[in-house]
Coordinates of C-alpha atoms in Angstrom, one line a residue:
Chain A
M1 CA 169.9 74.2 21.0
K2 CA 172.6 73.4 23.8
N3 CA 170.4 70.9 25.2
L4 CA 169.7 69.2 22.0
F5 CA 173.8 69.1 21.7
T6 CA 173.6 67.5 25.3
L7 CA 171.1 65.2 24.4
I8 CA 173.0 64.3 20.7
K9 CA 176.5 63.7 22.8
R10 CA 174.7 61.3 24.8
E11 CA 173.0 59.6 22.5
T12 CA 176.2 59.0 20.7
L13 CA 177.7 57.9 24.1
V14 CA 175.3 54.8 24.6
T15 CA 175.7 54.1 20.9
L16 CA 179.4 53.4 21.3
L17 CA 178.7 51.6 24.7
T18 CA 176.2 49.4 22.3
L19 CA 178.8 49.4 19.8
F20 CA 181.3 47.8 22.0
V21 CA 179.1 45.4 23.8
S22 CA 178.0 44.0 20.5
T23 CA 180.9 43.5 18.8
F24 CA 182.0 41.7 22.0
L25 CA 179.2 39.0 21.4
V26 CA 180.1 39.1 17.6
F27 CA 183.5 38.3 19.0
I28 CA 182.5 35.4 20.8
T29 CA 180.1 33.9 18.3
V30 CA 182.8 34.1 15.7
Y31 CA 185.8 32.9 17.9
Y32 CA 183.4 29.4 18.4
A33 CA 182.4 29.5 15.1
T34 CA 186.1 29.1 13.7
G35 CA 186.7 26.4 15.1
D36 CA 189.9 25.1 17.5
L37 CA 192.8 26.7 16.0
A38 CA 191.9 29.8 17.2
K39 CA 191.3 28.6 21.0
K40 CA 194.6 26.5 20.3
E41 CA 196.7 29.8 19.4
A42 CA 195.9 32.3 21.6
N43 CA 193.8 32.9 24.5
F44 CA 190.6 34.5 24.3
F45 CA 191.1 38.3 25.2
A46 CA 194.7 38.6 23.4
L47 CA 192.7 37.2 20.4
Y48 CA 190.2 39.7 20.8
V49 CA 192.9 42.7 21.2
D50 CA 194.6 41.4 18.6
S51 CA 191.5 41.0 16.2
W52 CA 191.2 45.0 16.6
R53 CA 194.1 45.1 15.5
V54 CA 194.1 43.4 12.6
F55 CA 190.8 45.5 12.1
F56 CA 192.4 48.5 12.0
G57 CA 195.1 47.7 9.4
G58 CA 198.0 46.4 12.2
D59 CA 199.9 42.9 11.8
S60 CA 198.4 40.0 13.5
H61 CA 200.6 38.8 16.3
F62 CA 199.0 35.0 15.8
G63 CA 200.7 34.3 12.5
P64 CA 199.2 34.0 9.2
V65 CA 195.7 32.6 10.0
F66 CA 194.7 35.7 11.6
E67 CA 196.0 38.0 8.8
I68 CA 194.1 39.3 6.1
S69 CA 195.9 39.3 2.5
S70 CA 195.2 41.8 -0.2
N71 CA 193.0 39.4 -2.2
V72 CA 190.7 38.9 1.2
E73 CA 190.8 42.4 1.4
T74 CA 189.6 43.2 -2.0
S75 CA 186.8 40.4 -1.9
I76 CA 185.3 41.8 1.4
S77 CA 185.7 45.4 0.3
N78 CA 183.8 44.4 -3.2
G79 CA 180.9 42.2 -1.1
L80 CA 180.5 45.1 1.4
S81 CA 180.4 47.7 -1.4
A82 CA 178.1 45.2 -3.6
S83 CA 175.3 44.6 -0.3
A84 CA 175.8 48.2 0.7
I85 CA 174.2 49.3 -3.0
L86 CA 171.6 46.7 -2.7
V87 CA 170.6 47.4 0.9
T88 CA 171.0 50.8 0.5
L89 CA 169.0 50.7 -3.1
A90 CA 166.3 48.2 -1.3
L91 CA 165.6 50.4 1.5
L92 CA 164.9 53.4 -0.6
L93 CA 162.6 51.3 -2.9
T94 CA 161.2 50.4 0.1
F95 CA 160.6 54.0 1.8
I96 CA 158.9 55.3 -1.6
L97 CA 156.6 52.5 -2.5
S98 CA 155.7 51.9 1.1
L99 CA 154.7 55.8 1.1
A100 CA 153.3 56.0 -2.1
V101 CA 150.9 52.6 -1.3
A102 CA 150.1 54.2 1.9
L103 CA 149.0 57.3 0.8
F104 CA 147.3 55.7 -2.3
I105 CA 145.5 53.4 0.6
L106 CA 145.0 56.4 2.8
F107 CA 143.1 58.9 0.5
R108 CA 141.1 55.8 -1.7
R109 CA 139.7 54.4 1.6
E110 CA 136.5 53.9 -0.1
W111 CA 138.1 52.3 -3.2
R112 CA 137.6 48.1 -2.6
F113 CA 140.8 47.3 -3.6
S114 CA 142.7 49.3 -1.2
A115 CA 142.1 46.7 1.7
F116 CA 143.2 44.0 -0.8
I117 CA 146.6 45.5 -2.0
E118 CA 147.7 46.0 1.4
Q119 CA 146.8 42.4 2.4
I120 CA 148.6 41.1 -0.4
L121 CA 151.8 43.0 -0.1
F122 CA 151.3 41.8 3.8
F123 CA 151.2 38.3 3.2
T124 CA 154.0 37.9 0.6
G125 CA 156.2 38.5 3.4
S126 CA 155.0 34.4 4.1
V127 CA 156.6 33.7 1.1
P128 CA 160.3 32.4 1.3
I129 CA 162.7 34.8 -0.9
F130 CA 164.2 32.2 -2.8
V131 CA 160.8 30.5 -3.5
T132 CA 159.6 33.9 -5.0
I133 CA 162.7 34.5 -7.0
A134 CA 162.7 30.6 -8.4
A135 CA 159.1 31.5 -9.3
I136 CA 160.2 34.8 -10.9
A137 CA 162.7 32.6 -12.9
V138 CA 160.4 30.5 -14.0
M139 CA 157.6 33.0 -14.9
F140 CA 159.8 34.5 -17.5
S141 CA 161.5 31.2 -18.5
S142 CA 162.4 30.1 -22.1
C143 CA 165.3 28.3 -22.0
S144 CA 168.2 28.2 -24.5
S145 CA 171.6 26.2 -24.4
D146 CA 174.0 28.5 -24.4
Q147 CA 172.5 30.1 -21.0
Q148 CA 175.5 28.4 -19.1
T149 CA 178.4 29.6 -20.6
Q150 CA 177.9 32.9 -20.0
S151 CA 180.0 34.8 -17.0
I152 CA 178.6 34.4 -13.5
G153 CA 180.5 37.6 -12.0
F154 CA 177.8 40.6 -10.9
L155 CA 180.4 43.1 -10.4
Q156 CA 183.1 42.5 -13.0
S157 CA 181.7 45.2 -14.7
T158 CA 181.3 49.0 -13.5
F159 CA 178.6 49.9 -10.9
S160 CA 176.6 51.7 -14.3
D161 CA 176.7 48.7 -16.0
N162 CA 174.8 46.9 -13.1
V163 CA 172.1 49.2 -12.4
G164 CA 169.4 47.1 -13.7
K165 CA 170.8 44.3 -12.2
Y166 CA 170.8 46.2 -8.7
F167 CA 167.3 47.5 -9.7
I168 CA 165.4 44.1 -9.9
A169 CA 167.5 42.9 -6.8
A170 CA 166.4 45.2 -4.5
L171 CA 162.9 45.3 -5.8
I172 CA 162.6 41.4 -5.1
L173 CA 164.1 42.3 -1.5
S174 CA 161.7 45.0 -0.8
I175 CA 158.4 43.1 -2.0
G176 CA 159.6 39.6 -2.1
S177 CA 160.6 40.2 1.8
G178 CA 157.3 41.4 3.1
M179 CA 159.0 44.8 4.2
V180 CA 156.7 46.6 1.8
G181 CA 154.0 45.0 3.3
E182 CA 154.7 45.6 6.8
L183 CA 155.8 49.2 6.6
V184 CA 152.9 50.3 4.2
R185 CA 150.8 49.4 7.7
T186 CA 153.1 51.6 10.3
F187 CA 152.9 54.4 7.6
K188 CA 149.1 53.7 7.0
L189 CA 148.3 54.2 11.0
E190 CA 150.8 56.9 11.6
L191 CA 149.5 59.0 8.4
Q192 CA 146.2 58.7 9.3
K193 CA 146.6 59.8 13.2
I194 CA 148.5 62.8 11.5
V195 CA 145.8 63.6 8.8
D196 CA 143.0 63.1 11.7
D197 CA 145.1 65.7 13.5
H198 CA 142.8 68.6 14.6
Y199 CA 145.5 71.1 13.3
I200 CA 145.5 69.4 9.7
L201 CA 141.4 69.2 9.6
S202 CA 141.4 72.9 10.3
A203 CA 143.9 73.3 7.7
R204 CA 142.1 71.6 5.3
A205 CA 139.0 73.8 6.5
R206 CA 140.8 76.5 5.6
D207 CA 142.2 75.1 2.0
A208 CA 145.7 75.2 3.1
S209 CA 148.5 73.5 1.6
L210 CA 148.8 70.1 3.9
W211 CA 151.9 68.7 2.7
K212 CA 154.2 70.7 4.3
H213 CA 152.3 69.8 8.1
I214 CA 152.3 66.0 6.8
T215 CA 155.8 65.8 5.9
R216 CA 157.2 67.1 9.1
A217 CA 155.0 65.1 11.2
S218 CA 155.8 62.2 9.4
I219 CA 159.7 62.4 9.4
V220 CA 159.9 60.9 12.6
P221 CA 157.7 57.9 12.5
M222 CA 159.2 57.4 8.7
T223 CA 162.5 56.8 10.1
S224 CA 161.7 55.1 13.0
G225 CA 159.7 52.5 10.7
I226 CA 162.5 52.5 8.2
V227 CA 165.4 52.3 10.3
S228 CA 164.1 49.8 12.8
K229 CA 164.2 47.1 9.8
V230 CA 168.0 47.6 8.6
P231 CA 169.2 44.6 10.6
F232 CA 166.4 42.5 9.0
F233 CA 167.0 44.1 5.4
I234 CA 170.9 42.8 5.8
G235 CA 169.7 39.6 6.9
A236 CA 167.4 39.4 3.6
A237 CA 170.1 41.0 1.4
L238 CA 172.0 37.8 1.8
I239 CA 169.5 35.5 0.6
V240 CA 168.8 37.7 -2.2
E241 CA 172.5 38.1 -3.0
R242 CA 172.7 34.1 -3.6
G243 CA 169.2 33.9 -5.1
V244 CA 170.5 36.7 -7.8
N245 CA 174.1 35.2 -7.5
L246 CA 175.5 38.9 -6.2
Q247 CA 179.0 38.4 -4.6
G248 CA 178.2 40.3 -1.7
I249 CA 178.5 39.5 2.6
A250 CA 177.1 36.7 1.8
F251 CA 179.4 35.1 -0.6
C252 CA 182.5 36.2 1.5
M253 CA 180.9 34.9 4.6
M254 CA 180.3 31.4 3.0
L255 CA 183.8 31.7 1.5
Y256 CA 185.6 32.4 4.8
S257 CA 183.7 30.3 6.9
R258 CA 184.5 27.2 5.1
D259 CA 186.9 24.8 6.4
D260 CA 189.9 24.9 4.0
T261 CA 189.5 28.6 3.6
F262 CA 188.1 30.0 6.8
N263 CA 189.7 33.3 7.9
F264 CA 188.9 34.3 11.3
A265 CA 189.8 37.7 10.8
A266 CA 187.7 37.9 7.8
M267 CA 184.7 36.9 9.2
F268 CA 185.2 39.3 12.1
E269 CA 185.7 42.4 10.0
L270 CA 182.2 41.6 8.2
S271 CA 180.3 40.9 10.8
I272 CA 182.0 44.0 12.7
L273 CA 181.2 46.3 9.9
V274 CA 177.6 44.8 9.3
V275 CA 177.2 45.8 13.1
F276 CA 178.7 49.4 12.4
F277 CA 176.1 50.2 9.9
V278 CA 173.1 48.8 11.9
V279 CA 174.5 50.9 15.2
F280 CA 175.2 54.3 12.8
M281 CA 171.8 53.7 11.3
N282 CA 170.3 53.6 15.1
L283 CA 172.1 56.5 16.1
I284 CA 170.9 58.8 13.1
N285 CA 167.3 57.7 14.0
R286 CA 167.9 58.9 17.4
V287 CA 169.2 62.7 16.3
V288 CA 166.3 62.6 14.0
L289 CA 163.8 62.1 16.4
L290 CA 165.6 64.5 18.8
V291 CA 165.9 67.3 16.2
F292 CA 162.0 66.8 14.9
D293 CA 160.3 65.3 17.6
P294 CA 160.0 67.8 20.9
I295 CA 158.1 65.6 22.9
S296 CA 160.8 63.0 22.8
R297 CA 163.5 65.8 23.6
A298 CA 161.4 67.0 26.5
K299 CA 161.2 63.0 28.0
Q300 CA 164.8 62.8 27.3
L301 CA 165.7 66.1 29.2
S302 CA 163.5 65.5 32.1
R303 CA 164.9 62.0 32.5
G304 CA 168.3 63.4 32.5
K305 CA 170.2 61.0 34.3
V306 CA 171.3 58.5 31.5
Chain B
M1 CA 135.0 29.9 26.5
K2 CA 133.5 33.8 26.5
I3 CA 137.2 34.7 25.0
V4 CA 137.2 31.9 22.4
V5 CA 133.8 33.1 21.2
E6 CA 135.2 36.7 21.3
L7 CA 138.3 35.5 19.5
F8 CA 136.4 34.3 16.9
K9 CA 134.0 37.0 16.1
K10 CA 136.5 39.7 16.6
G11 CA 139.3 37.9 15.0
G12 CA 137.5 37.7 11.7
W13 CA 137.6 35.7 8.9
R14 CA 141.6 35.8 9.0
F15 CA 141.7 33.8 12.7
S16 CA 139.4 31.1 12.0
T17 CA 140.6 30.5 8.2
G18 CA 144.5 30.9 9.4
L19 CA 143.5 28.8 12.6
F20 CA 141.8 26.2 10.1
I21 CA 144.6 25.7 7.5
L22 CA 146.9 25.1 10.6
S23 CA 145.0 22.6 12.5
F24 CA 144.7 20.9 9.0
L25 CA 148.2 20.5 8.3
I26 CA 149.1 19.7 11.7
V27 CA 146.6 16.7 11.8
I28 CA 148.2 15.5 8.4
G29 CA 151.9 16.3 9.8
L30 CA 151.2 13.9 13.4
S31 CA 149.2 11.0 11.0
I32 CA 151.6 11.2 8.1
D33 CA 153.0 8.2 9.6
L34 CA 149.4 6.5 9.4
L35 CA 148.8 7.6 6.0
Y36 CA 151.6 7.1 4.5
P37 CA 153.1 4.0 6.6
L38 CA 155.9 3.4 3.1
G39 CA 157.4 6.7 3.3
K40 CA 160.7 5.7 4.8
E41 CA 161.1 2.6 2.6
R42 CA 162.0 2.0 -0.7
N43 CA 160.7 -1.0 -2.8
F44 CA 163.3 -0.9 -5.6
D45 CA 160.4 -1.9 -8.0
D46 CA 159.2 1.5 -8.9
G47 CA 162.2 3.3 -10.4
L48 CA 163.9 2.9 -6.8
C49 CA 162.1 5.3 -5.8
T50 CA 160.4 5.5 -2.2
P51 CA 157.1 3.3 -2.8
S52 CA 154.0 5.4 -3.5
I53 CA 151.4 6.4 -1.2
W54 CA 149.1 3.6 -2.7
S55 CA 151.7 0.8 -2.5
N56 CA 150.8 -2.6 -0.6
S57 CA 153.4 -2.8 2.3
S58 CA 153.6 -6.9 1.9
Q59 CA 154.6 -6.4 -1.7
V60 CA 157.3 -3.8 -1.1
K61 CA 158.3 -6.3 1.8
E62 CA 158.5 -9.0 -0.8
T63 CA 160.4 -7.1 -3.3
Q64 CA 163.1 -5.8 -0.4
Q65 CA 163.7 -9.6 0.3
Q66 CA 164.1 -10.4 -3.2
I67 CA 166.6 -7.8 -4.0
V68 CA 168.5 -9.0 -0.6
R69 CA 168.0 -12.8 -1.7
S70 CA 169.3 -12.3 -5.3
G71 CA 171.6 -8.7 -5.2
T72 CA 170.0 -7.8 -8.2
I73 CA 166.8 -4.8 -8.9
P74 CA 163.9 -6.2 -10.5
G75 CA 164.1 -4.9 -14.1
Q76 CA 168.1 -4.2 -13.8
K77 CA 171.1 -6.5 -14.6
K78 CA 173.2 -7.4 -12.3
N79 CA 176.2 -5.0 -11.1
S80 CA 174.6 -2.1 -13.2
V81 CA 174.8 1.0 -11.6
H82 CA 171.6 2.1 -9.2
K83 CA 170.2 4.7 -11.3
Y84 CA 167.1 6.9 -9.2
D85 CA 164.3 8.2 -11.1
T86 CA 163.1 11.7 -10.8
V87 CA 159.2 11.1 -11.3
A88 CA 156.8 13.9 -11.7
C89 CA 154.0 14.7 -9.4
S90 CA 151.3 12.2 -10.2
R91 CA 148.5 10.2 -8.5
N92 CA 151.2 8.1 -7.1
Y93 CA 153.6 10.6 -6.2
P94 CA 151.7 13.8 -5.3
F95 CA 154.7 15.8 -5.0
G96 CA 156.8 13.5 -7.4
T97 CA 160.3 12.1 -6.2
D98 CA 164.0 13.8 -6.3
T99 CA 167.3 12.7 -7.5
I100 CA 168.0 10.5 -4.9
G101 CA 164.2 8.7 -5.2
T102 CA 162.5 10.0 -2.0
D103 CA 159.2 11.5 -1.8
P104 CA 159.0 15.2 -0.8
F105 CA 155.0 14.3 0.3
Y106 CA 156.1 12.6 3.0
I107 CA 159.4 14.4 4.2
V108 CA 157.5 17.5 4.1
F109 CA 154.6 16.6 6.3
S110 CA 156.7 14.5 8.4
C111 CA 158.8 17.5 9.5
I112 CA 155.9 19.3 10.8
S113 CA 156.3 17.4 14.3
K114 CA 160.0 18.3 14.4
Y115 CA 159.3 21.4 14.5
F116 CA 157.3 21.5 17.9
I117 CA 160.0 21.0 20.5
P118 CA 162.3 24.0 18.9
L119 CA 159.4 26.4 18.7
L120 CA 158.3 25.8 22.2
I121 CA 162.0 26.4 23.1
V122 CA 161.9 29.9 21.2
L123 CA 158.2 31.3 22.1
F124 CA 159.5 30.2 26.0
I125 CA 163.1 32.5 25.6
A126 CA 161.4 34.7 23.6
I127 CA 158.7 35.7 25.7
G128 CA 160.0 35.1 28.7
L129 CA 163.6 37.2 28.2
G130 CA 161.3 39.6 26.2
C131 CA 159.6 40.3 29.7
V132 CA 162.7 40.7 31.4
F133 CA 164.2 43.0 29.1
G134 CA 160.8 44.8 28.7
V135 CA 160.6 45.0 32.1
M136 CA 164.0 46.5 33.1
T137 CA 164.3 48.7 30.1
G138 CA 160.5 50.0 30.6
Y139 CA 159.6 50.0 34.3
Y140 CA 163.3 50.5 35.8
D141 CA 164.2 52.7 32.8
E142 CA 165.9 55.2 35.4
T143 CA 168.3 52.8 37.5
K144 CA 171.3 51.4 36.2
Q145 CA 170.1 48.0 35.8
G146 CA 167.8 49.2 33.6
F147 CA 170.2 51.2 31.9
C148 CA 172.5 47.7 31.2
A149 CA 169.5 46.0 30.1
M150 CA 168.9 48.9 27.4
I151 CA 172.6 48.4 26.1
L152 CA 172.5 44.9 25.8
S153 CA 169.0 44.6 24.0
N154 CA 170.2 47.4 21.5
S155 CA 173.5 45.1 21.5
I156 CA 171.6 42.0 20.2
S157 CA 169.2 43.7 18.2
A158 CA 172.3 45.3 16.3
L159 CA 173.0 41.9 15.0
P160 CA 170.8 40.7 12.2
Q161 CA 169.3 37.6 13.0
L162 CA 170.3 35.5 10.2
L163 CA 174.2 36.4 10.0
L164 CA 173.8 35.4 14.1
L165 CA 172.4 32.3 13.1
M166 CA 174.6 31.4 10.3
L167 CA 177.9 32.3 12.8
V168 CA 175.9 30.1 15.8
C169 CA 175.0 27.2 12.8
I170 CA 179.1 27.3 11.7
F171 CA 180.1 26.9 15.2
A172 CA 177.6 24.1 16.1
S173 CA 179.0 21.9 13.3
K174 CA 182.4 22.7 14.3
G175 CA 181.4 21.8 17.7
E176 CA 180.1 18.0 16.3
L177 CA 176.8 18.4 17.9
N178 CA 174.2 16.1 16.4
Q179 CA 171.4 17.6 14.4
S180 CA 168.7 17.6 16.9
T181 CA 171.2 19.4 19.5
S182 CA 172.1 22.2 16.9
F183 CA 168.4 22.6 16.3
M184 CA 167.9 23.3 19.7
V185 CA 170.8 25.7 19.6
I186 CA 169.5 27.5 17.0
A187 CA 166.4 27.8 18.4
C188 CA 167.7 29.2 21.7
T189 CA 169.9 31.8 19.5
F190 CA 167.0 33.1 17.8
G191 CA 164.7 33.2 20.9
I192 CA 167.4 35.6 22.4
A193 CA 167.4 37.5 19.5
E194 CA 163.8 37.5 19.1
S195 CA 163.0 38.5 22.9
T196 CA 164.8 42.0 22.3
R197 CA 161.4 42.7 20.0
V198 CA 159.5 41.6 22.6
G199 CA 161.1 43.4 24.8
K200 CA 160.8 46.7 23.0
S201 CA 157.1 46.3 22.7
I202 CA 156.7 45.7 26.2
M203 CA 158.6 48.7 27.1
N204 CA 156.3 50.8 24.7
K205 CA 153.5 49.4 26.4
I206 CA 155.1 50.2 29.9
H207 CA 155.9 54.0 28.6
V208 CA 152.0 54.5 27.6
L209 CA 150.5 52.9 30.8
R210 CA 153.0 55.1 33.1
E211 CA 151.2 57.7 32.0
E212 CA 148.1 56.5 33.4
E213 CA 147.2 56.8 36.9
F214 CA 146.8 53.2 38.1
I215 CA 150.5 52.3 38.3
D216 CA 150.8 55.5 40.8
A217 CA 147.5 54.3 42.7
A218 CA 149.0 51.0 42.9
K219 CA 151.8 52.0 44.5
E220 CA 150.5 54.4 47.0
L221 CA 148.4 51.5 48.2
G222 CA 151.2 49.4 48.9
V223 CA 151.2 46.8 46.2
S224 CA 154.2 45.4 45.2
D225 CA 156.6 46.1 42.4
W226 CA 156.5 42.3 41.6
R227 CA 152.4 42.2 41.7
I228 CA 152.1 45.2 39.6
I229 CA 154.5 44.2 37.1
S230 CA 153.1 40.8 36.6
R231 CA 149.5 40.9 36.9
H232 CA 148.8 44.9 36.2
I233 CA 151.1 45.1 33.4
L234 CA 152.2 42.0 31.8
W235 CA 149.0 39.8 32.4
F236 CA 146.0 42.4 32.1
N237 CA 147.7 44.5 29.7
C238 CA 150.5 42.6 27.7
R239 CA 149.4 39.4 27.0
E240 CA 147.7 39.9 23.7
L241 CA 151.0 41.6 22.5
L242 CA 153.3 38.6 23.9
V243 CA 151.0 35.9 22.1
I244 CA 150.9 38.1 19.0
H245 CA 154.2 38.2 18.8
G246 CA 154.8 34.7 19.9
I247 CA 152.9 33.5 16.7
F248 CA 154.8 36.1 14.4
A249 CA 158.3 35.0 16.3
T250 CA 156.9 31.6 15.4
A251 CA 156.8 32.2 11.9
S252 CA 160.1 34.0 11.4
F253 CA 161.8 30.7 13.0
I254 CA 160.4 28.4 10.5
M255 CA 161.3 31.0 7.5
M256 CA 165.0 31.2 9.4
E257 CA 165.3 27.8 9.3
L258 CA 164.5 27.8 5.8
Y259 CA 167.0 30.5 4.9
L260 CA 169.7 28.5 7.0
G261 CA 168.7 25.3 4.8
Y262 CA 169.2 27.3 1.3
F263 CA 172.6 28.5 2.9
N264 CA 173.5 24.6 3.3
V265 CA 174.5 25.7 6.8
G266 CA 173.1 23.8 9.6
N267 CA 171.6 20.8 7.5
F268 CA 169.0 19.9 9.9
D269 CA 166.8 17.7 9.3
A270 CA 163.6 19.9 8.7
W271 CA 162.0 22.1 5.3
G272 CA 165.0 23.9 5.2
N273 CA 167.3 21.0 4.4
L274 CA 164.1 19.7 1.4
L275 CA 163.5 23.0 0.0
G276 CA 167.3 24.7 0.5
A277 CA 168.6 21.9 -1.5
N278 CA 165.6 21.5 -4.3
A279 CA 166.1 25.4 -4.7
T280 CA 169.9 25.2 -5.2
T281 CA 171.5 21.7 -6.0
G282 CA 169.1 18.9 -5.7
I283 CA 167.1 19.4 -9.2
L284 CA 169.8 20.6 -11.8
G285 CA 168.5 20.1 -15.2
N286 CA 169.6 21.3 -18.1
E287 CA 167.6 24.7 -18.0
S288 CA 169.3 28.3 -16.2
L289 CA 167.2 29.5 -13.5
F290 CA 166.9 32.7 -15.3
P291 CA 166.2 32.9 -19.1
A292 CA 167.9 34.4 -21.5
E293 CA 166.5 38.1 -20.6
L294 CA 166.8 37.7 -17.3
T295 CA 170.0 36.0 -17.7
A296 CA 171.6 38.7 -19.1
L297 CA 170.9 40.6 -16.1
F298 CA 172.0 38.3 -13.7
G299 CA 173.9 35.5 -14.8
P300 CA 173.2 31.8 -14.3
V301 CA 172.1 31.3 -11.1
T302 CA 172.0 27.6 -11.2
K303 CA 172.3 25.4 -14.0
G304 CA 168.6 23.4 -13.7
F305 CA 165.3 24.0 -12.6
A306 CA 164.1 21.1 -14.8
N307 CA 161.7 19.9 -12.1
R308 CA 160.4 22.8 -10.5
W309 CA 157.5 20.6 -8.8
L310 CA 160.3 19.6 -6.4
L311 CA 160.6 23.2 -5.1
F312 CA 157.0 24.6 -5.4
L313 CA 154.8 21.6 -4.1
P314 CA 156.7 21.3 -1.1
A315 CA 157.0 25.2 -0.8
S316 CA 153.4 25.3 -0.8
V317 CA 152.6 23.6 1.9
V318 CA 155.4 25.4 4.0
V319 CA 154.2 28.9 2.5
L320 CA 150.6 27.8 3.7
F321 CA 151.8 27.1 7.0
I322 CA 153.6 30.0 7.7
F323 CA 150.3 31.7 5.8
S324 CA 148.6 30.4 8.6
L325 CA 150.2 31.8 11.4
F326 CA 150.0 35.2 9.9
L327 CA 146.7 35.2 9.4
I328 CA 146.0 34.1 12.9
G329 CA 148.5 36.6 13.9
D330 CA 146.7 39.4 12.1
G331 CA 143.4 38.3 13.4
L332 CA 144.6 38.5 16.8
V333 CA 145.8 42.1 16.0
K334 CA 142.1 43.2 15.3
Y335 CA 141.5 41.1 17.9
S336 CA 143.7 43.4 20.3
G337 CA 142.4 46.8 18.7
Q338 CA 138.9 46.2 18.6
S339 CA 139.3 44.9 22.3
Q340 CA 141.3 48.1 23.3
E341 CA 138.6 50.3 21.3
S342 CA 135.8 48.7 23.6

């Protein structure tokens, strides 16, 4: 237990260091992405410190351009919550769908369409998401003249009113991005290894329940598989948001990167929050790995240096 | 030669089909100026569109000279407003024409050659830097340099690629770089972002290889680290991995460029610009993108989708191109798996 705690502490330190470096990389990119104004107003490191001050709710030393007004703050928090809901829902859907399909293919190997389903899901990744969205739209197309008058806002009502919208958007994100197809392959391979393991085979021979063993053995590969895709999911979510007109991070980024409305602090905050999310998910993955995988724990302990 | 035969044998139908489709598209792309020499021209004779694929070049030139001399377009009154016709797909225009009269058929195939240098940059950086990251984090993982490389690799991979590319595109557009330079900058950025994935795969492979004894044996025999890394690890054990990653990186880069075009950032003269414009504003008609049932869920996404061929026909070529890369990659994965088993 003490060893585990030490390892988790070490992983947290590594994560903090990663966070520091990635936020610095984000700062450099945003600094150059937001035009000459930032460079004229302040030197690089003063602005870096100032950005963090604004990020934690303080006042900027470099005038109103670097401040976040309450309107901007509200739109960012709305955008972030919309994107977070979409990504989380898509992750959940992807996990459930991939697991279900992988298990189905694994236990129905002799069925001739199993391989076909796997191939189709894998190759959906070669179709750009916006083309998929357009294709869905055209498939259900039945025009009426009053459609243009409807409101655009996705977030103008409560979450419970929008569950259906989020669900369909998440479904497009998980299947349309090809993520389900990729994870079905990973899960199938990992599950196959587990199912063909000696202790599972002997448990099967004795008619014991397999699910407890399978669940425990598959936690680590499943978590690693899904968490490693989080950055990709966030990227793909930006496209789906634009496609289905959800005012999430993509909307805020496009808004605050425009010449007439650009806001350095807003861009920095948006990018940093995305990085926080990804790094935090990676940390969870590492902790899960250490808790559930004794081999990985032993390897980490044997290194002992990091 | 033996490897090629084995590749076709073990790669299965996927590898051969993928290679056939890819070669076919590249050949058409490279010879499009010969097949459709008037693709760049305007003849103002056919409703202000690009001359069709069957047009006679001397006739087109004559019409153009006539327009220059008279200042009017045949069939239109003097000083009338020029109206560009959107022509539906037909024998003359296989992909139709867009709202400014250009033929997407010509554009979509002529774009293929524009990807060569950016894709080479992506491959070079992704594989080169990926090898450095992989070796540092896998072979030298217990050193300080290895630890620093791991932190750097994790930090780069924490940034979603599309977000990073969007920021870099905005930076490139503010820096007033020209289109081709911006495209190279994007290719470099994507290569760096992709190198972390290649690095992780090599790192995992090195961790597996370290449990085998040949590395220790080579060390005992006095073989240098450089030789062990370059020859025994990267060349003998990781080359297939690198080729597979290279092919999937190529497909991902094309996809990323499409998405940047969809967001209207970058505006490179490539597929993203064509499809992105057609998917958002280029095909405005009177229809809503989503029908009543789905509009109730999503709200109108764009105002129109009347000329849907403008999105789907060029997109089919792009999808076919990416699909062929996926097929080749998948075939190589199969070949690699079978080689390891044997």
